[in-house]
Amino acid sequence: MSLHAWLTGGSPKPGSKRKLPNNNTNDSPRKKFSKEISQNPFDWYQKDSENKWHSTLCRSSNMDNAYSRGHEKPAKTTNRVRHASSQHHLTAVTKSKLSTQQPLQKLLANKMDRDEEIITQYLKCAYYLAKRELPNEEFPHIFSLLSELGCQTLSDGNSYTCPKSVSEFQSVCAKVVSINVIEKVLNAGVFSLILDESTDRGNRKRLFVYIQYLHERKLQTSLHQYFELG
């Protein structure tokens, strides 16, 4: 601005204040927060069949508050924000999320039940091999036979038949059987051990340890443990 223009009309009047430039590009944090709140649609805040404004989340969760019962005039934005941070509303939001996850939880429960059934079949087959003193290499053949006979759990592609895992399955079964046998042996008071070295169909030598004891006045013989000798 030139000196002549400033002297003729551009100078401010005595006692007046110069206007600051209007800059709307940078809003203060407080104004920005208020703007975002005012633009929040509040999807949970709707009208019911009686034209009452209410919180759909609180009403569906059976919460006892003003937003669950509803009101004719819509609440102010600040009141809605205050209700959104209340414990009733937060609990209703949590219940709503859990209800949407129920189908997934049901699928997971069914999957776990199915996996438990398959694992039970594995353990039964491994226990049968040990009881009949059959080699672990027969494990996949037993599964194949059960599948052909119509065992549904083994006919749906569930055929994990690694022979190296048979020993682990048998070890799990042995722990359960051993607990029952030891309890009976302790109740009998007397027992004896039988050692038997044999060679299975896989040409591997094994040492079997049997326990003999009296149970209900009858002589019982149970396999206690076995060792692979080579």
C-alpha positions as a printed Julia matrix, in Angstrom:
230×3 Matrix{Float64}:
   0.0      0.0    0.0
   1.36     3.43  -0.95
   1.82     6.28   1.55
  -0.77     8.41  -0.29
  -3.44     5.72  -0.09
  -2.72     5.14   3.57
  -3.02     8.87   4.35
  -6.22     9.38   2.29
  -8.36     6.47   3.42
  -6.43     3.42   4.39
  -5.47     4.48   7.9
  -7.68     3.33  10.78
  -9.75     5.79  12.71
  -8.46     6.91  16.09
  -9.49     4.41  18.8
 -10.56     1.71  16.3
  -8.97    -1.73  15.91
  -7.6     -3.12  12.71
  -9.5     -6.24  11.53
  -7.54    -9.45  11.5
  -7.44   -11.43   8.28
 -10.11   -14.15   8.05
  -8.41   -17.52   7.87
 -10.74   -20.54   8.05
  -8.21   -23.08   6.88
  -6.9    -23.91  10.36
  -9.7    -24.51  12.88
  -8.85   -24.76  16.54
  -8.94   -28.27  18.09
 -12.08   -27.35  20.06
 -13.97   -26.19  16.92
 -12.76   -29.22  14.97
 -13.98   -31.6   17.7
 -17.38   -29.86  17.85
 -17.69   -30.06  14.07
 -16.96   -33.78  14.05
 -19.48   -34.39  16.84
 -22.2    -32.45  15.01
 -21.6    -34.53  11.87
 -21.82   -37.84  13.76
 -24.95   -39.62  12.46
 -25.6    -41.63  15.66
 -26.93   -44.66  13.82
 -28.19   -46.16  17.07
 -30.45   -43.14  17.74
 -33.67   -43.66  15.76
 -37.46   -43.33  15.84
 -39.67   -46.26  16.77
 -43.2    -47.06  15.57
 -44.61   -44.55  18.09
 -42.35   -41.77  16.79
 -40.23   -41.82  19.93
 -36.53   -41.2   19.67
 -34.6    -43.95  21.39
 -31.35   -45.91  21.45
 -31.79   -49.14  19.52
 -28.8    -50.66  21.31
 -30.05   -49.92  24.83
 -33.58   -51.06  24.03
 -32.46   -54.34  22.45
 -30.26   -54.98  25.51
 -33.18   -54.25  27.91
 -31.41   -51.32  29.55
 -33.54   -49.18  31.89
 -32.81   -45.56  30.98
 -34.4    -42.59  29.2
 -32.84   -43.5   25.86
 -34.21   -47.02  26.08
 -37.75   -45.85  26.92
 -37.65   -43.11  24.28
 -38.81   -39.48  24.09
 -40.86   -37.42  21.63
 -38.36   -34.62  21.05
 -34.88   -35.53  19.79
 -32.14   -34.99  22.33
 -29.4    -32.45  21.83
 -26.13   -33.56  20.35
 -24.29   -32.96  23.62
 -26.79   -35.17  25.47
 -26.36   -37.91  22.89
 -22.6    -37.73  23.26
 -22.96   -37.91  27.04
 -25.22   -40.97  26.74
 -22.81   -42.65  24.31
 -20.13   -42.59  27.01
 -22.43   -43.92  29.76
 -22.0    -47.4   31.21
 -25.43   -48.52  29.98
 -24.63   -47.63  26.39
 -21.15   -49.2   26.47
 -22.62   -52.41  27.89
 -25.25   -52.44  25.14
 -22.54   -52.02  22.49
 -20.62   -54.97  23.94
 -23.73   -57.17  23.93
 -24.44   -56.22  20.34
 -20.92   -57.21  19.25
 -21.16   -60.53  21.1
 -24.49   -61.33  19.46
 -22.96   -60.88  16.01
 -20.15   -63.26  16.96
 -22.47   -66.08  18.11
 -22.66   -67.77  14.66
 -18.86   -67.81  14.53
 -18.66   -69.22  18.06
 -21.11   -71.95  17.06
 -18.98   -72.87  14.05
 -15.87   -73.04  16.24
 -17.67   -75.22  18.78
 -18.81   -77.61  16.03
 -15.27   -77.71  14.63
 -13.82   -78.53  18.06
 -16.4    -81.29  18.61
 -15.56   -82.76  15.22
 -11.82   -82.59  15.89
 -12.37   -84.29  19.25
 -14.23   -87.13  17.53
 -11.42   -87.57  14.99
  -8.74   -87.6   17.71
 -10.73   -90.24  19.59
 -10.68   -92.43  16.47
  -6.9    -91.99  16.23
  -6.42   -93.03  19.86
  -8.68   -96.07  19.52
  -6.77   -97.32  16.48
  -3.41   -96.77  18.17
  -4.64   -98.56  21.29
  -5.84  -101.51  19.16
  -2.39  -101.85  17.57
  -0.69  -101.95  20.97
  -3.21  -104.36  22.45
  -2.93  -106.78  19.51
   0.87  -106.34  19.36
   0.7   -105.19  15.75
   3.39  -103.02  14.1
   2.77   -99.3   13.79
   2.99   -99.58  10.01
  -0.5   -101.13  10.08
  -1.97   -97.83  11.28
  -2.82   -96.39   7.82
  -4.29   -99.71   6.68
  -6.67   -99.76   9.64
  -7.78   -96.25   8.76
  -8.34   -97.26   5.16
 -10.47  -100.21   6.27
 -12.58   -98.06   8.59
 -13.1    -95.53   5.81
 -14.3    -98.25   3.42
 -16.66   -99.57   6.11
 -18.35   -96.16   6.26
 -16.74   -94.37   9.2
 -17.86   -90.83   8.37
 -15.23   -88.95  10.36
 -12.46   -90.77   8.51
 -14.14   -90.59   5.09
 -14.0    -86.79   4.82
 -10.3    -86.51   4.07
  -9.19   -86.86   7.69
  -6.41   -89.36   7.13
  -3.36   -88.24   9.09
  -1.64   -91.62   9.25
   2.01   -90.86   9.93
   3.47   -94.02  11.57
   5.84   -91.91  13.69
   2.87   -90.38  15.51
   1.42   -93.76  16.49
   3.89   -94.03  19.38
   2.71   -90.66  20.69
  -0.93   -91.76  20.5
  -0.08   -94.99  22.29
   1.81   -93.06  24.96
  -1.31   -90.98  25.67
  -3.43   -94.14  25.96
  -0.81   -95.81  28.14
  -0.94   -93.02  30.72
  -4.7    -93.42  31.16
  -4.53   -97.22  31.26
  -1.56   -97.13  33.62
  -3.41   -94.97  36.15
  -6.31   -97.43  36.27
  -3.99  -100.45  36.51
  -1.84   -98.92  39.26
  -4.95   -98.13  41.3
  -6.12  -101.75  41.02
  -2.63  -103.06  41.86
  -2.46  -100.93  45.0
  -5.87  -102.18  46.09
  -4.81  -105.8   45.45
  -1.78  -105.53  47.73
   0.32  -108.11  45.86
   1.42  -108.25  42.24
   4.03  -109.77  39.95
   5.87  -108.62  36.81
   6.21  -110.56  33.56
   8.89  -109.63  31.01
   8.4   -110.75  27.43
  10.8   -110.08  24.56
   9.31  -110.49  21.09
   9.74  -109.39  17.49
   6.88  -107.74  15.65
   6.02  -107.97  11.96
   8.29  -105.02  11.28
  11.25  -107.15  12.46
  11.82  -104.92  15.49
  12.55  -106.3   18.94
  10.45  -105.1   21.84
  10.42  -105.78  25.55
   6.93  -105.89  27.07
   6.34  -105.48  30.8
   3.12  -107.03  32.14
   1.65  -106.82  35.63
  -0.32  -109.63  37.24
  -2.6   -108.87  40.18
  -5.82  -109.96  41.84
  -8.98  -108.01  41.12
 -12.34  -109.19  42.46
 -10.72  -112.56  43.31
  -9.64  -113.07  39.71
  -6.13  -113.04  38.27
  -5.67  -110.09  35.92
  -2.82  -109.47  33.48
  -2.27  -105.98  32.07
   0.35  -104.46  29.82
   2.26  -101.89  31.83
   4.98  -100.68  29.46
   7.07  -101.69  26.48
  10.51  -100.75  25.16
  11.93  -100.93  21.65
  15.25  -102.78  21.77
  16.26  -102.28  18.17
